[in-house]
mmCIF file of C-alpha atoms and ligand atoms in Angstrom:
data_model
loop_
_atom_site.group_PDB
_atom_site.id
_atom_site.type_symbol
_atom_site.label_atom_id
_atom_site.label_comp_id
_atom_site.label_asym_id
_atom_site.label_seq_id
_atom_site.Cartn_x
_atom_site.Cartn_y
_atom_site.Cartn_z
ATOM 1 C CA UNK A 1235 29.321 28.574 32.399
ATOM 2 C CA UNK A 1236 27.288 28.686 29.351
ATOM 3 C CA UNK A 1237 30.660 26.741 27.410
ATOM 4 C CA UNK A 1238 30.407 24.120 30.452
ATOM 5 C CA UNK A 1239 26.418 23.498 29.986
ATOM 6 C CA UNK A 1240 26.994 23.771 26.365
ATOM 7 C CA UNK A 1241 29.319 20.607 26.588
ATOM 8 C CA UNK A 1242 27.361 19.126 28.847
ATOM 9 C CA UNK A 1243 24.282 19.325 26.495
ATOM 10 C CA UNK A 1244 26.774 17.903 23.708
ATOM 11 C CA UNK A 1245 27.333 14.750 25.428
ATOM 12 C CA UNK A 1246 23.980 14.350 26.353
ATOM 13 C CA UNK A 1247 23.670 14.857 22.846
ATOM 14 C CA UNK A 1248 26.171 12.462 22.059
ATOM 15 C CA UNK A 1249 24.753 9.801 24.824
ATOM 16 C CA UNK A 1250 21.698 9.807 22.934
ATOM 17 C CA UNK A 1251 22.941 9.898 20.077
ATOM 18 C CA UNK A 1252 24.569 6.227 20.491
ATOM 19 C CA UNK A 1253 21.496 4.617 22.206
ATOM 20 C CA UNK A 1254 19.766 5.768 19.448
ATOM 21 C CA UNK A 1255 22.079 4.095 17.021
ATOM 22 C CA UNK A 1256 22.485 1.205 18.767
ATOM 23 C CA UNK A 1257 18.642 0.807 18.965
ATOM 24 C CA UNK A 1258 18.635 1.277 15.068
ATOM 25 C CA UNK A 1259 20.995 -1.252 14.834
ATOM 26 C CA UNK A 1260 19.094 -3.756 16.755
ATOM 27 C CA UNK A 1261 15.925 -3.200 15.182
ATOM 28 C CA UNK A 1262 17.647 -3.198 11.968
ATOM 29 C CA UNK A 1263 19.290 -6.616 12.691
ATOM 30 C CA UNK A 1264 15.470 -7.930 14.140
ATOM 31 C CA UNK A 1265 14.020 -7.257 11.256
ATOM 32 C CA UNK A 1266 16.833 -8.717 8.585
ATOM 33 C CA UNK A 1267 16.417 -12.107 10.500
ATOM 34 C CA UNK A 1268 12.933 -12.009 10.461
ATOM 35 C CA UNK A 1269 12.898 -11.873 7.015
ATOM 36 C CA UNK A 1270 15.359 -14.554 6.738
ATOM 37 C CA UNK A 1271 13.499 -16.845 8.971
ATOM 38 C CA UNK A 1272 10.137 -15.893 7.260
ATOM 39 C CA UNK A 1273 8.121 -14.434 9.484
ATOM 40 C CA UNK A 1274 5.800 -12.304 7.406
ATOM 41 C CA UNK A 1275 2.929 -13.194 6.090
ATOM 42 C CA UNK A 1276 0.281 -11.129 3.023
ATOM 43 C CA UNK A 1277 -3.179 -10.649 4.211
ATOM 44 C CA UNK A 1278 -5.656 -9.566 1.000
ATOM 45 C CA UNK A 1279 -8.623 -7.162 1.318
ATOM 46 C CA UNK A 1280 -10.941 -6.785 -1.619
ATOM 47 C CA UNK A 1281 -12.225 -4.057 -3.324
ATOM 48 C CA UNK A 1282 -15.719 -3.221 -4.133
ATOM 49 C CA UNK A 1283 -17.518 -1.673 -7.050
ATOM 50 C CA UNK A 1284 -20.378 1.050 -5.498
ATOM 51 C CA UNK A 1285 -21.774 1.283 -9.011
ATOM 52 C CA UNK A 1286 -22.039 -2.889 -9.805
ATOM 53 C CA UNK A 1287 -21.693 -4.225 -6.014
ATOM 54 C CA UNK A 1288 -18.873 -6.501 -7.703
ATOM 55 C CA UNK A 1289 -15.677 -7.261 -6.214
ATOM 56 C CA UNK A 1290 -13.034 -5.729 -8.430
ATOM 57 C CA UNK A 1291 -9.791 -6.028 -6.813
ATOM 58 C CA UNK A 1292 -7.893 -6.963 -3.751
ATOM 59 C CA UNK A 1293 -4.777 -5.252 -1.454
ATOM 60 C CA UNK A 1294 -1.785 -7.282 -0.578
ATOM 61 C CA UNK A 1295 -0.902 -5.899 3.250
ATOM 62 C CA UNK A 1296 2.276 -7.227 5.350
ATOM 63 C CA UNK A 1297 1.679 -8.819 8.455
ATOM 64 C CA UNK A 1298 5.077 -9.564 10.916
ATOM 65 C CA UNK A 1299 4.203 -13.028 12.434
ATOM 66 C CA UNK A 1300 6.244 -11.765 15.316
ATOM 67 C CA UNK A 1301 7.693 -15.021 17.474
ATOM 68 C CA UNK A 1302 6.821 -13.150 21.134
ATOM 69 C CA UNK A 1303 4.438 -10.190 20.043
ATOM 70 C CA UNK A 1304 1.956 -12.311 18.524
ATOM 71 C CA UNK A 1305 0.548 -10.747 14.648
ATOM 72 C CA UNK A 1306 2.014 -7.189 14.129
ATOM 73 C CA UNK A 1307 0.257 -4.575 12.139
ATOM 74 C CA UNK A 1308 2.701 -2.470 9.157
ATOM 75 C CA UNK A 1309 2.994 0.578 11.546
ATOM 76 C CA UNK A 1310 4.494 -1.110 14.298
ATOM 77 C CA UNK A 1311 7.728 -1.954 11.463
ATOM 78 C CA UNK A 1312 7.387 -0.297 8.365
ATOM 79 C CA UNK A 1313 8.783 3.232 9.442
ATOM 80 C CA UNK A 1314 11.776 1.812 11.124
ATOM 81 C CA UNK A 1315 12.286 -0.507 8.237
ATOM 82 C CA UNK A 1316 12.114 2.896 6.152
ATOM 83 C CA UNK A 1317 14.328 4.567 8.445
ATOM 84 C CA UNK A 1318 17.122 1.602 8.673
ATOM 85 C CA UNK A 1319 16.901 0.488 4.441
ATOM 86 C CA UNK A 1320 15.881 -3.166 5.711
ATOM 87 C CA UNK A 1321 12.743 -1.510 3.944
ATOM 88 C CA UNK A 1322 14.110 -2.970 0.327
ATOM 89 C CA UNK A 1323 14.881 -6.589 1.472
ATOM 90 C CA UNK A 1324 11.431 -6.290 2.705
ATOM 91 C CA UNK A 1325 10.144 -5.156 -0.140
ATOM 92 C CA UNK A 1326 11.598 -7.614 -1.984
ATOM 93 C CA UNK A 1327 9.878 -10.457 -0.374
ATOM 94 C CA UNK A 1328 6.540 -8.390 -0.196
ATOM 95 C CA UNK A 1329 7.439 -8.948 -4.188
ATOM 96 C CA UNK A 1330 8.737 -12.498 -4.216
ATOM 97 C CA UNK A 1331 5.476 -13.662 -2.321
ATOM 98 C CA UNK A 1332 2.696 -11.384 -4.118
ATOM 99 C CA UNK A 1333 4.422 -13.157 -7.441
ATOM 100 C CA UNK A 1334 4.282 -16.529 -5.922
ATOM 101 C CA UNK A 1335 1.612 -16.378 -4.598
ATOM 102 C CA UNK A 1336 -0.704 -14.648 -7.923
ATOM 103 C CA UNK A 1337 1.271 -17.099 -9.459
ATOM 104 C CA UNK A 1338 -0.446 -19.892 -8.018
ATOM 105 C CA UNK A 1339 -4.022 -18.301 -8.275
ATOM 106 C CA UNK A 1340 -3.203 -17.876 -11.575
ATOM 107 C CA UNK A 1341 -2.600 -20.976 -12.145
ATOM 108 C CA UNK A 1342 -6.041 -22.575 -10.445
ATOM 109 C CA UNK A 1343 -8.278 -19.833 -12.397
ATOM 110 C CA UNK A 1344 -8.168 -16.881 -10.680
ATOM 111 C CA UNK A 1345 -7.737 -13.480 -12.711
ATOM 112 C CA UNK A 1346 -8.924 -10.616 -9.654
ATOM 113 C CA UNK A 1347 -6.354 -8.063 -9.763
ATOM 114 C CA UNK A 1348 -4.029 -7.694 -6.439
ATOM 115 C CA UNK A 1349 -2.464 -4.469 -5.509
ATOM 116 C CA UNK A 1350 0.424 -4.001 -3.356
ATOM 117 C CA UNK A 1351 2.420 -1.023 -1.577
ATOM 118 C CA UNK A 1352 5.848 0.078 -2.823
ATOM 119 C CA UNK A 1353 7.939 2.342 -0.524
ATOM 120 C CA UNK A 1354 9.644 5.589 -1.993
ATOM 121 C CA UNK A 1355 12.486 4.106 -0.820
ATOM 122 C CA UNK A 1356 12.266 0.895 -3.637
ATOM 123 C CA UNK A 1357 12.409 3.240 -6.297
ATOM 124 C CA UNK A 1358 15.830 4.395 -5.053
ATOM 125 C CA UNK A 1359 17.283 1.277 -6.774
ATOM 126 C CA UNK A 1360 17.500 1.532 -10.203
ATOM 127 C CA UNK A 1361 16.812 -1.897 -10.811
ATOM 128 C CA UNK A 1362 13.753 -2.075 -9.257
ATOM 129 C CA UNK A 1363 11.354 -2.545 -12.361
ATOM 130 C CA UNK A 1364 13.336 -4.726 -13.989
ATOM 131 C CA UNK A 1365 13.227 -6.859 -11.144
ATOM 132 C CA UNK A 1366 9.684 -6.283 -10.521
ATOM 133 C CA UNK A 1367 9.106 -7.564 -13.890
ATOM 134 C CA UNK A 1368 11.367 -9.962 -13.733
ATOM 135 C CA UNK A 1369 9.253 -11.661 -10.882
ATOM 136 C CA UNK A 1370 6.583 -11.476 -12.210
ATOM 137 C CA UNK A 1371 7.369 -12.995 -15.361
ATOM 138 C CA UNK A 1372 9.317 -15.928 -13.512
ATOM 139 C CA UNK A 1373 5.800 -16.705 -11.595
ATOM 140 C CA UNK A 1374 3.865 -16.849 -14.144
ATOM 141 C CA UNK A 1375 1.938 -13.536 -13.744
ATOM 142 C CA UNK A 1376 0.589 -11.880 -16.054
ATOM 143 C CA UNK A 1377 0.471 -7.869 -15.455
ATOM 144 C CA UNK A 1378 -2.731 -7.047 -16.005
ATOM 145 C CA UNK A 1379 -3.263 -9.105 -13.012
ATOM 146 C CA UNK A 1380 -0.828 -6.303 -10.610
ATOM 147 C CA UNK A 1381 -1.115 -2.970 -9.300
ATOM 148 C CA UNK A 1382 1.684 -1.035 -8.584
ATOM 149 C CA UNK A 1383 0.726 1.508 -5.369
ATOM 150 C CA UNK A 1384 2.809 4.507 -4.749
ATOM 151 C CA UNK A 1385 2.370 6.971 -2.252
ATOM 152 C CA UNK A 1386 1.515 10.499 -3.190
ATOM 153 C CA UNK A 1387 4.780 12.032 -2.459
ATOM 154 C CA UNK A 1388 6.862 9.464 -3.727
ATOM 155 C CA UNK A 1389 4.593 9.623 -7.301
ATOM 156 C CA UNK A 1390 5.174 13.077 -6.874
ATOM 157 C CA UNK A 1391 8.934 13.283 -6.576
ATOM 158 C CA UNK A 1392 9.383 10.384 -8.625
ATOM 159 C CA UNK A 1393 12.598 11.427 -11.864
ATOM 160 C CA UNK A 1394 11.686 11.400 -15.366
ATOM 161 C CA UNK A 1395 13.050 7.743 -15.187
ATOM 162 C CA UNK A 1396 11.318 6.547 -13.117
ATOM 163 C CA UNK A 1397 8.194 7.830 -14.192
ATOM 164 C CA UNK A 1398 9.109 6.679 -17.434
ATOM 165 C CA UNK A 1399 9.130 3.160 -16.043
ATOM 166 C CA UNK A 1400 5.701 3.578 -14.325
ATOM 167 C CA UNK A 1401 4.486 4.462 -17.741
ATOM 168 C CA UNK A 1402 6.045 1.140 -19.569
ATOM 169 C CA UNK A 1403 4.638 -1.129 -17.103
ATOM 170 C CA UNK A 1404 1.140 0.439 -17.469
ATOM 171 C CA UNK A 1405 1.588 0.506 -21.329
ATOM 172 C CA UNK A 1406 2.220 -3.370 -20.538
ATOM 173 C CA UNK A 1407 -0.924 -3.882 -18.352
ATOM 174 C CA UNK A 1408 -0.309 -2.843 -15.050
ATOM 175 C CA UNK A 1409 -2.692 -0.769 -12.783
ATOM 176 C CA UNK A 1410 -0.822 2.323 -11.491
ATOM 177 C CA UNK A 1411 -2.582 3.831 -8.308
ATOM 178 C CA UNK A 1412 -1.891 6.503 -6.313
ATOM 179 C CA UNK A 1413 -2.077 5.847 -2.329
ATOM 180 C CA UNK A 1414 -2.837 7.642 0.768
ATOM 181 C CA UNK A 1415 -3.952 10.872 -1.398
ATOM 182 C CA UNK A 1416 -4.554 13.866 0.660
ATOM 183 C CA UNK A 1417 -2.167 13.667 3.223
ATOM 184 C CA UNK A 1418 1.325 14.519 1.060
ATOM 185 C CA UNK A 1419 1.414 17.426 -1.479
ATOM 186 C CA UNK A 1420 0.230 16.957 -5.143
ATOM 187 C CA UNK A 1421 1.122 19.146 -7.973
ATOM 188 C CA UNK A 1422 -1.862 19.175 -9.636
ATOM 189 C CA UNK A 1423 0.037 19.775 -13.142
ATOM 190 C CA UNK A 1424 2.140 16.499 -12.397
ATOM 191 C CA UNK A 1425 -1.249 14.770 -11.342
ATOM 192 C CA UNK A 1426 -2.123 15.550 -15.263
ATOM 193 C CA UNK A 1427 0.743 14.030 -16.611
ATOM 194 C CA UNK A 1428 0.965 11.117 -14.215
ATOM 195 C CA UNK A 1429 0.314 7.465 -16.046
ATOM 196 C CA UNK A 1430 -2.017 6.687 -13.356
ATOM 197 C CA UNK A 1431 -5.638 4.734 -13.249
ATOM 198 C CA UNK A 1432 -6.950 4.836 -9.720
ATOM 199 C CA UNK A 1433 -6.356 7.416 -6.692
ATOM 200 C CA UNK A 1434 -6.845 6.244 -3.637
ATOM 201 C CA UNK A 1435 -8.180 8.781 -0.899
ATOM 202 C CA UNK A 1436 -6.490 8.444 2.537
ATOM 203 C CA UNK A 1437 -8.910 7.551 5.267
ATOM 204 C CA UNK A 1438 -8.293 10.952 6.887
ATOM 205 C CA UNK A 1439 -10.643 12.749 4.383
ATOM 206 C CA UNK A 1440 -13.306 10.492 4.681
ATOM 207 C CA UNK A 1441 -13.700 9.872 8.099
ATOM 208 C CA UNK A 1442 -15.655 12.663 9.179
ATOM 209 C CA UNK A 1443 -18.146 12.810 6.344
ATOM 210 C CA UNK A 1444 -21.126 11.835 8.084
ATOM 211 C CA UNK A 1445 -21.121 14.440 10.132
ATOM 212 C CA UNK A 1446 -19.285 17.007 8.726
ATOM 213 C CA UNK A 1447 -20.027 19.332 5.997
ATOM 214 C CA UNK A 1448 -16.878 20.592 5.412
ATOM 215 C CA UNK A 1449 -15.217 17.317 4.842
ATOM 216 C CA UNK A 1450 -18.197 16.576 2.404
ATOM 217 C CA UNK A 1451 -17.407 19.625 0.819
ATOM 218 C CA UNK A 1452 -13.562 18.502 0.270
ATOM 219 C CA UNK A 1453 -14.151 15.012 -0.741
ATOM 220 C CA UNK A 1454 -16.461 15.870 -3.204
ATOM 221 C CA UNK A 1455 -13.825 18.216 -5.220
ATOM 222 C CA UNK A 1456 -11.089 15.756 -4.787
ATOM 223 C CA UNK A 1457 -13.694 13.308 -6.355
ATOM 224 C CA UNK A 1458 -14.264 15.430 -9.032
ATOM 225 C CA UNK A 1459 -10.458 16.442 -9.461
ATOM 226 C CA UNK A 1460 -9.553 12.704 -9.810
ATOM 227 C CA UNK A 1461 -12.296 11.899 -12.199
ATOM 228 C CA UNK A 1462 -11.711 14.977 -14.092
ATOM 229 C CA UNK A 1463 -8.076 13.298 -15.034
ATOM 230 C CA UNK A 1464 -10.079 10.559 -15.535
ATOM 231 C CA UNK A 1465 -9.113 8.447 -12.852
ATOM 232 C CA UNK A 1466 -11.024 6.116 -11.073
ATOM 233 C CA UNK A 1467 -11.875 6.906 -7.446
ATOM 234 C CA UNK A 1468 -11.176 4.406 -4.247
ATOM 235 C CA UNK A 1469 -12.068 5.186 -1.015
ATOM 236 C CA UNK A 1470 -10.296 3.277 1.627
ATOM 237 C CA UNK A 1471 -10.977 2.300 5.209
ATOM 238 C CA UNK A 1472 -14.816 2.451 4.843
ATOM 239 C CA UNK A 1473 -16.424 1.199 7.821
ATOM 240 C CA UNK A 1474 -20.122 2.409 7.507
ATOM 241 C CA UNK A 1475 -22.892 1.794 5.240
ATOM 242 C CA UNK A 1476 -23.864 5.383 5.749
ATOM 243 C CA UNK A 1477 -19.902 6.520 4.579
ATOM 244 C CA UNK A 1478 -20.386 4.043 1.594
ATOM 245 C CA UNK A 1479 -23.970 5.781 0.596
ATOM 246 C CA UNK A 1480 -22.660 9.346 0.725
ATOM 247 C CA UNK A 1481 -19.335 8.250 -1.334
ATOM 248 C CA UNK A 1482 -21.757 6.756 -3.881
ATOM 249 C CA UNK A 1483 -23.788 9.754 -4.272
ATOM 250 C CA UNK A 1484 -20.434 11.651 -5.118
ATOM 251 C CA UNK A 1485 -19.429 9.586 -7.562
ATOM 252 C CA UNK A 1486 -16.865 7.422 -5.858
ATOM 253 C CA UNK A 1487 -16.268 4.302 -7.911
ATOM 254 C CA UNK A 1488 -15.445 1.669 -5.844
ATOM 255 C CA UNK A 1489 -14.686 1.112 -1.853
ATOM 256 C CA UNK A 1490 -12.120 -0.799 0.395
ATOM 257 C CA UNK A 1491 -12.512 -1.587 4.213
ATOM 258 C CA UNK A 1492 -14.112 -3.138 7.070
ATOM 259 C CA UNK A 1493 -17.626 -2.348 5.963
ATOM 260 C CA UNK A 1494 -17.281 -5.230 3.656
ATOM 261 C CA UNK A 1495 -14.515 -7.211 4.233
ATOM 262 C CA UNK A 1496 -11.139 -7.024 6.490
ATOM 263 C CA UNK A 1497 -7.863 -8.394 5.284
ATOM 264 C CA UNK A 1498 -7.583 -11.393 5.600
ATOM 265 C CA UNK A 1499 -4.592 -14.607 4.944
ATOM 266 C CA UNK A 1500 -4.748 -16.494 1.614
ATOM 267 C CA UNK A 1501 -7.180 -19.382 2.721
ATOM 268 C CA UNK A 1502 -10.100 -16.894 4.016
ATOM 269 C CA UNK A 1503 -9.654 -14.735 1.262
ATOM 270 C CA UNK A 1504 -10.298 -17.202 -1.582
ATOM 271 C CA UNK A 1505 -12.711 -18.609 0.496
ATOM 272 C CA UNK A 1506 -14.261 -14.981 0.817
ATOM 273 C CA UNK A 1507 -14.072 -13.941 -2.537
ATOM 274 C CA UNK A 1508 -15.513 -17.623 -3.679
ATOM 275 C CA UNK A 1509 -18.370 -17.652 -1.157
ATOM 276 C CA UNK A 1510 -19.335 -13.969 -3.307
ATOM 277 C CA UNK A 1511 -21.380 -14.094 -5.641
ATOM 278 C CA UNK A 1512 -19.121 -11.965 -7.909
ATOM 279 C CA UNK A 1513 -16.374 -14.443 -7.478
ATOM 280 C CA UNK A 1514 -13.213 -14.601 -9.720
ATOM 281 C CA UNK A 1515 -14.436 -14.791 -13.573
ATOM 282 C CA UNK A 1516 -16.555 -11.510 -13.207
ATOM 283 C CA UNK A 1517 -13.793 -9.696 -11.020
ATOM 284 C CA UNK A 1518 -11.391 -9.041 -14.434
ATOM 285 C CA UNK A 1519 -10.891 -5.301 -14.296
HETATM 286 P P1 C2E B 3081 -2.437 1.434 3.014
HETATM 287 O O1 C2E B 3081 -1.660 0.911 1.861
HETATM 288 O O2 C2E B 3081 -3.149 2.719 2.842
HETATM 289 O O3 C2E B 3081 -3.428 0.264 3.409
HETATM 290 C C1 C2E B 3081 -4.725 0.446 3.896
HETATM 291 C C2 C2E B 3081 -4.773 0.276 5.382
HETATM 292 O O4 C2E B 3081 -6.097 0.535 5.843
HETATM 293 C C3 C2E B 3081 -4.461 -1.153 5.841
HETATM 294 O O5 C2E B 3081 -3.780 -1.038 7.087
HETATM 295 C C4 C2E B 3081 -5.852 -1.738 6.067
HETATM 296 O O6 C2E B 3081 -5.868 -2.832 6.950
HETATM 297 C C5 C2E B 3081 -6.541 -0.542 6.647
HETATM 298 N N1 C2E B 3081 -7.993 -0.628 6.557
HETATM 299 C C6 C2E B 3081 -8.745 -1.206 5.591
HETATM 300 N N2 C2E B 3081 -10.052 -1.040 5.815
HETATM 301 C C7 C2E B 3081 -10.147 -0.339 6.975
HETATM 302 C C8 C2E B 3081 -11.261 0.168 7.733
HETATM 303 O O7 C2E B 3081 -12.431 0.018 7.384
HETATM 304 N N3 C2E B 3081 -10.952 0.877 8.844
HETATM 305 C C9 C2E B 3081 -9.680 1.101 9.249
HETATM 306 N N4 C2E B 3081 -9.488 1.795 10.367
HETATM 307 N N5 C2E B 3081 -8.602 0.647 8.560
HETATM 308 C C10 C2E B 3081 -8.851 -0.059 7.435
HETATM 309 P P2 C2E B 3081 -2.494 -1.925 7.422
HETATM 310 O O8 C2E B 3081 -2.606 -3.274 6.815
HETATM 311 O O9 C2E B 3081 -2.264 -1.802 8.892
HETATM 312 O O10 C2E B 3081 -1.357 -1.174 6.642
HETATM 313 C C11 C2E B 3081 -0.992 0.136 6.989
HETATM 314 C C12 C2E B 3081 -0.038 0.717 5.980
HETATM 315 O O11 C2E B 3081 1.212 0.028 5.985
HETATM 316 C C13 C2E B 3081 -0.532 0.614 4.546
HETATM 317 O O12 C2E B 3081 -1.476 1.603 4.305
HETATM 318 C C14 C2E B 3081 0.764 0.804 3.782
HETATM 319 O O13 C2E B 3081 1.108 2.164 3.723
HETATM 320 C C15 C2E B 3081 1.751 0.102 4.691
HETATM 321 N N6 C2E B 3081 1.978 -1.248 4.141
HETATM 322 C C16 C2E B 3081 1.241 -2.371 4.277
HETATM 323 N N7 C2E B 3081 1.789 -3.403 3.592
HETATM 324 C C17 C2E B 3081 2.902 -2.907 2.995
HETATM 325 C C18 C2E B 3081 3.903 -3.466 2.141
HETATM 326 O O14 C2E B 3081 3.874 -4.641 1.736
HETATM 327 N N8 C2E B 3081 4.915 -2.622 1.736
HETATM 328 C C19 C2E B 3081 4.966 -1.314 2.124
HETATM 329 N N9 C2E B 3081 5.985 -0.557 1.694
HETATM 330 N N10 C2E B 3081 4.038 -0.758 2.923
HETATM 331 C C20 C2E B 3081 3.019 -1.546 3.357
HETATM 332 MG MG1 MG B 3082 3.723 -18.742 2.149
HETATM 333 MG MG1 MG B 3083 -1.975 0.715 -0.021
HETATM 334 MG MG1 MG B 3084 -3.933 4.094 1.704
#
């Protein structure tokens, strides 16, 4: 009896095994097309100093102009693009149209620095720098204009190589930033030895601190951790004045999020950051 349930659980096993494939498959397949027929679109959020008010940066964040759902948000695709490896052709035009489109900034005066997301996955390809470079160089962009953001984990299980690459690119002007911190594992002696500028704190740790004094408590050592490897300090997904103040007072260098600004497509955005007073010439980093 328990051979006969056993098999029975090992088709069921089996059974959903194969939907599960086949839903892989078709997701997979949805999202290679929509990259073909170029449905995504970069929306920019800047970045704010709390020390000078100025606007020192900006985030490059997909958007799936999806032809029935309407505007989807990264977590809706990203993960299954991760899971399937449509993730790299992704990530390749997430590179192709931050290049083109700094390019074209560039080009009419602008010199803010835009950051976007790389997926541990990318670094998987060996050739990924050199084509990273390679873009850039085609469109005209010069590197101190770029940041490169990788997640915690990935930074921390990145090979010698690769971290040897992160270092060249830095040495050539790059930002290097650290994303979502606080939510993977860091080893704090790899964290030393990183080439890194700018941590970013995952919203996670911040989003109780107005009421909480234990997250206070936590964000203010991981402050001081970060700066103490001299790194500068973001906090993203702000939404309050009152978060903003208490950041300030702990020494958090400069914010991202709704509090200030959402992300928004090219047009609003350079309409945005020309309509602030700190406008392109002073946002040089
Ligand atoms: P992330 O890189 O940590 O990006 C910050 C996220 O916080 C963005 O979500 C942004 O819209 C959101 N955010 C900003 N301010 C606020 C706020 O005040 N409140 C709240 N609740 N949220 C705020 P988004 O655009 O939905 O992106 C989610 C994640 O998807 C990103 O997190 C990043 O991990 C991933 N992602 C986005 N674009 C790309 C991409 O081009 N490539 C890769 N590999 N991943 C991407
Ligand atoms: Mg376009
Ligand atoms: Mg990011
Ligand atoms: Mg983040």
């Amino acid at each position: 009896r328990a051979k006969a349930r056993g098999g029975g659980q090992h088709c069921l096993f089996n059974a959903d095994l194969a939907a599960e494939h086949q839903q892989k498959v078709e997701t997979e397949k949805a999202l290679t097309d929509a990259v073909q027929r170029d449905e995504f679109l970069l929306a920019f959020q800047p970045q704010m100093s709390l020390v000078t008010g100025e606007i020192v940066g900006s985030e490059a964040l997909l958007r799936w102009n999806h032809p029935r759902d309407g505007l989807r948000l990264p977590m809706t695709f990203i993960p299954v693009a991760e899971r399937t490896g449509v993730i790299s052709e992704l990530g390749d035009w997430v590179l192709g149209e931050v290049a083109a489109t700094v390019g074209g900034w560039y080009r009419d005066g602008f010199r803010g620095r835009v950051a976007f997301n790389i997926s541990p996955r990318q670094l998987d390809r060996p050739d990924f720098f050199t084509r990273m470079r390679q873009a850039f160089r085609d469109a005209g962009v010069p590197l101190s204009m770029i940041e490169a953001e990788f997640t915690e984990t990935a930074a921390m299980e990145a090979s010698d190589t690769v971290l040897a690459e992160i270092a060249a690119l830095r040495a050539d002007g790059a930002t290097i930033a650290i994303d979502d911190f606080g939510t993977g594992y860091s080893n704090l002696a790899r964290l030393r030895a990183m080439p890194l500028d700018r941590v970013k704190l995952d919203p996670s740790l911040i989003e109780d601190i107005e009421t909480s004094d234990k997250a206070r408590v936590i964000v203010q050592a991981v402050i001081h951790l970060i700066k103490g490897v001299e790194c500068e300090v973001v906090a993203e997904a702000v939404e309050t004045v009152a978060q903003a103040d208490i950041l300030r007072a702990m020494g958090c260098d400069t914010v991202q999020g709704f509090v200030f600004a959402h992300p928004m497509f090219e047009d609003e955005f350079l309409d945005w950051m020309r309509s602030a007073d700190q406008g392109a010439a002073k946002s040089v980093a």
